[in-house]
Amino acid sequence: MVRHILDWYSGANYGNAIVQTRQFYAENDPDTSELVSTNPVHWQYVYACELPGGSAVVDIVFPENTGIVREYDLVFDACDWNSARYDGSSRYTVSSLGNEIWQHEGLTVTDADGLVTTVTGTVRESFSGCGYGDYQEWAVESVNYTEGGNVVTTELSAVNTHFGYGADCAQNRAVLGGSFTLVSPVTSGNLLDIDTPLIFENTGSSDRLFQAGNLRIRAADGSRIELNADNGESRSVTVSITIDGATDNFSEPWSTWQDSLVLDLDKGG
């Protein structure tokens, strides 16, 4: 269960559809294009997509003196692309500070197997913005996210999380924190409330062997799992499991979740 939760913090469990929209402009030839304005420079591209009836419009703006390199506003209407159908809108922003930001408004992606993914809210990938260092971060703000076919099987609400590590310019650090609610097959359809009353953070180190921080996973029946990193052991965390009012405490090494505490981000730009 903890691994499943951490995979949401790291972005590993999210469908790739929510960050693929940045490729649409690069991979397709528009039917028409128009220079809408020159201050700032603003181009509009109109696409027919792969099947008749589908369409997409991409507006690209190059703001001046804002720290934003360019913004892509994409609006999809039954647009088949990459073996999936896209509906809704998405804004993709590239900043000079090493941030790539997706702002989705009811984006719905239906793949060839009938799996439907919907997302609203902001997703950000951050990279070291000073030309050196290997810091990267996955952050989610005010996101609602669902997956399923005829029946929704996974649903996240009110997601506000961040997870990052590496050398941020000259400063090493690692951080994990935030909150959301979750229903998924792993939770057996039960609604869980997840939060970090105290965020996990290392200052001066990119190791995800957090020395302080708390993770709390709570179900409606009062059962819960809690992780407490402030246990005096540098390579482990104290786990507390409470069921029917009885609590069991034990120590677990951070290495148990090593694969979940890794980011696999693809820098676009």
XYZ file of C-alpha atoms in Angstrom:
269
model
C 0.000 0.000 0.000
C 2.790 2.439 0.881
C 4.502 1.700 -2.426
C 1.255 2.392 -4.275
C 0.887 5.729 -2.478
C 4.490 6.782 -3.106
C 4.080 5.978 -6.805
C 1.414 8.707 -6.944
C 3.749 11.183 -5.253
C 6.468 10.411 -7.814
C 4.086 10.510 -10.781
C 4.787 6.881 -11.717
C 1.117 5.854 -11.498
C -0.258 8.636 -13.679
C -1.053 7.843 -17.294
C 1.373 9.279 -19.830
C -1.544 10.972 -21.560
C -1.390 13.958 -19.242
C 2.072 14.979 -20.429
C 1.888 13.850 -24.062
C 0.036 16.884 -25.366
C 3.317 18.767 -25.755
C 4.166 16.397 -28.639
C 1.053 17.089 -30.682
C 2.374 20.244 -32.349
C 5.749 18.679 -33.170
C 4.337 15.466 -34.660
C 1.530 16.799 -36.862
C 1.172 19.017 -39.910
C -1.647 21.582 -39.675
C -4.281 22.131 -42.312
C -3.966 25.901 -41.863
C -1.793 28.310 -39.909
C -2.120 32.005 -39.234
C -0.013 34.719 -37.610
C -2.618 36.199 -35.285
C -0.500 38.981 -33.816
C 3.100 40.062 -33.531
C 3.186 41.669 -30.058
C 3.665 39.195 -28.564
C 4.156 36.779 -31.442
C 1.066 34.534 -31.634
C 0.528 31.741 -34.148
C -2.600 29.612 -34.557
C -2.577 26.161 -36.141
C -5.707 24.187 -37.112
C -5.633 20.401 -37.569
C -8.103 17.861 -38.968
C -6.613 15.008 -36.870
C -6.521 11.408 -38.110
C -10.221 10.653 -38.676
C -12.941 12.801 -40.277
C -14.874 14.932 -37.825
C -12.065 15.343 -35.326
C -10.177 18.590 -34.937
C -7.573 20.367 -32.879
C -6.482 23.971 -32.571
C -3.084 24.969 -31.234
C -2.293 28.558 -30.294
C 1.379 29.311 -29.623
C 2.364 32.543 -27.901
C 5.892 33.817 -27.272
C 5.494 36.260 -24.348
C 8.133 38.912 -23.803
C 9.852 39.772 -20.513
C 7.834 37.215 -18.499
C 10.279 34.326 -17.956
C 8.030 32.200 -20.197
C 9.697 30.942 -23.371
C 6.428 29.895 -25.052
C 2.897 28.766 -24.290
C 0.890 26.189 -26.223
C -2.908 26.284 -25.877
C -4.390 23.085 -27.300
C -8.111 22.447 -27.767
C -9.131 18.932 -28.870
C -12.497 17.831 -30.246
C -12.728 14.072 -30.905
C -9.139 14.187 -32.126
C -7.592 10.767 -32.814
C -3.846 10.814 -32.345
C -1.266 8.225 -31.258
C -3.924 5.490 -31.098
C -6.039 7.503 -28.647
C -8.887 10.016 -28.791
C -8.388 13.432 -27.179
C -11.103 15.813 -26.005
C -10.855 18.963 -23.906
C -8.099 21.497 -23.500
C -4.540 21.691 -22.266
C -2.013 24.500 -21.864
C 1.665 23.595 -22.023
C 4.128 26.234 -20.793
C 7.910 26.233 -21.041
C 9.716 28.686 -18.762
C 13.306 29.903 -18.727
C 13.590 28.668 -15.122
C 13.465 25.007 -16.116
C 9.736 24.447 -15.508
C 7.402 22.600 -17.861
C 3.783 23.094 -16.857
C 0.554 21.440 -18.048
C -2.746 23.061 -17.125
C -5.606 20.757 -18.081
C -9.281 21.667 -18.336
C -11.328 18.497 -18.550
C -8.807 16.738 -20.777
C -10.148 13.280 -21.647
C -8.025 10.638 -23.361
C -9.500 7.328 -24.516
C -6.967 4.710 -25.599
C -7.427 1.826 -28.056
C -8.445 -0.532 -25.233
C -11.221 1.766 -24.037
C -9.352 3.040 -20.975
C -10.502 6.597 -20.293
C -8.248 9.043 -18.459
C -9.533 12.454 -17.384
C -7.607 15.212 -15.650
C -8.108 18.792 -14.544
C -5.551 20.940 -12.746
C -1.844 21.670 -12.998
C 1.061 19.257 -13.433
C 4.640 20.548 -13.351
C 7.990 19.013 -14.161
C 10.900 21.092 -12.880
C 14.555 20.815 -13.753
C 17.589 22.694 -12.490
C 17.231 26.083 -14.125
C 20.735 27.486 -13.727
C 22.520 25.465 -16.395
C 24.071 22.937 -14.026
C 22.870 20.500 -11.423
C 20.557 17.511 -11.823
C 17.580 18.535 -9.686
C 14.172 17.393 -10.928
C 10.719 17.580 -9.394
C 7.202 16.310 -10.117
C 4.506 18.556 -8.640
C 0.718 18.423 -8.900
C -1.651 21.232 -7.918
C -5.452 21.173 -7.560
C -5.718 18.059 -9.710
C -8.661 15.706 -10.067
C -7.801 12.538 -11.970
C -9.726 9.413 -12.984
C -9.050 6.221 -14.923
C -11.414 3.473 -16.026
C -13.518 1.995 -18.767
C -17.275 1.653 -18.404
C -16.654 1.965 -14.664
C -14.149 4.340 -13.058
C -11.584 2.200 -11.220
C -9.129 4.851 -10.029
C -10.027 8.298 -8.762
C -7.845 10.957 -7.163
C -9.266 14.195 -5.811
C -7.795 17.438 -4.489
C -4.253 16.364 -5.332
C -1.560 18.776 -4.156
C 1.805 16.989 -4.012
C 5.482 17.528 -4.776
C 8.475 15.203 -4.927
C 11.967 16.229 -5.975
C 15.648 15.598 -5.418
C 19.099 16.330 -6.809
C 21.539 19.200 -7.037
C 19.431 22.337 -7.427
C 22.126 24.601 -8.841
C 24.764 24.309 -6.088
C 22.442 22.997 -3.358
C 21.609 19.310 -2.887
C 18.162 18.577 -1.488
C 15.274 16.112 -1.449
C 11.620 16.695 -0.590
C 8.317 14.807 -0.601
C 4.986 16.121 0.647
C 1.361 16.943 -0.009
C -2.100 15.428 0.189
C -4.882 13.788 -1.838
C -7.764 11.326 -1.611
C -7.606 8.034 -3.486
C -9.802 5.146 -4.603
C -8.150 2.424 -6.707
C -8.061 -1.348 -7.176
C -5.169 -1.481 -4.701
C -7.389 0.122 -2.037
C -10.145 -2.428 -2.859
C -12.467 0.437 -3.673
C -12.049 2.057 -0.262
C -11.548 5.816 -0.054
C -8.247 6.796 1.534
C -7.121 10.185 2.797
C -3.368 10.679 2.345
C -1.307 13.549 3.698
C 2.085 14.494 5.136
C 1.529 16.406 8.413
C 5.289 16.998 8.335
C 6.870 16.913 4.872
C 9.831 14.642 4.217
C 12.865 16.806 3.510
C 16.638 16.537 3.369
C 18.622 19.759 3.248
C 22.105 19.404 1.839
C 21.483 15.882 0.534
C 19.615 14.406 -2.437
C 19.274 11.018 -0.668
C 15.715 9.800 -0.202
C 16.677 8.400 3.221
C 14.578 11.045 4.918
C 15.541 11.833 8.489
C 12.279 13.625 9.334
C 8.728 13.662 8.027
C 5.419 11.877 8.383
C 3.116 10.120 5.935
C -0.432 9.329 7.014
C -2.848 7.005 5.165
C -6.348 6.873 6.677
C -9.497 4.928 5.811
C -13.072 5.799 6.754
C -13.296 2.939 9.286
C -10.443 4.434 11.332
C -7.726 2.063 10.148
C -4.515 3.783 9.137
C -0.867 3.437 8.182
C 1.656 6.013 9.335
C 5.331 6.474 8.517
C 7.550 8.431 10.904
C 11.076 9.171 9.701
C 12.167 10.823 12.954
C 13.145 7.559 14.630
C 16.860 8.099 15.197
C 17.828 5.641 12.441
C 19.237 7.149 9.271
C 18.256 4.341 6.894
C 14.821 3.333 8.200
C 11.389 4.624 9.094
C 8.951 3.603 11.823
C 5.705 2.172 10.443
C 2.524 2.160 12.539
C -0.482 0.120 11.404
C -3.771 0.578 13.256
C -6.686 -1.833 12.677
C -9.757 -2.112 14.904
C -8.141 0.166 17.441
C -5.006 -1.969 17.845
C -1.660 -0.524 16.709
C 1.437 -2.425 15.610
C 4.785 -0.583 15.282
C 7.873 -1.801 13.458
C 10.925 -0.482 11.622
C 11.207 -0.698 7.842
C 14.238 0.295 5.711
C 13.779 3.058 3.157
C 15.189 0.606 0.601
C 11.810 -1.181 0.656
C 10.429 1.675 -1.441
C 13.598 2.556 -3.352
C 11.981 1.968 -6.752
C 9.085 4.268 -5.867
C 11.338 7.113 -4.719
C 12.747 7.675 -8.209
C 11.710 10.183 -10.867
C 11.721 9.270 -14.559
C 11.002 12.597 -16.225
C 11.421 13.382 -19.901
C 12.521 16.952 -20.474
C 10.704 18.460 -23.448
C 11.260 22.166 -23.947
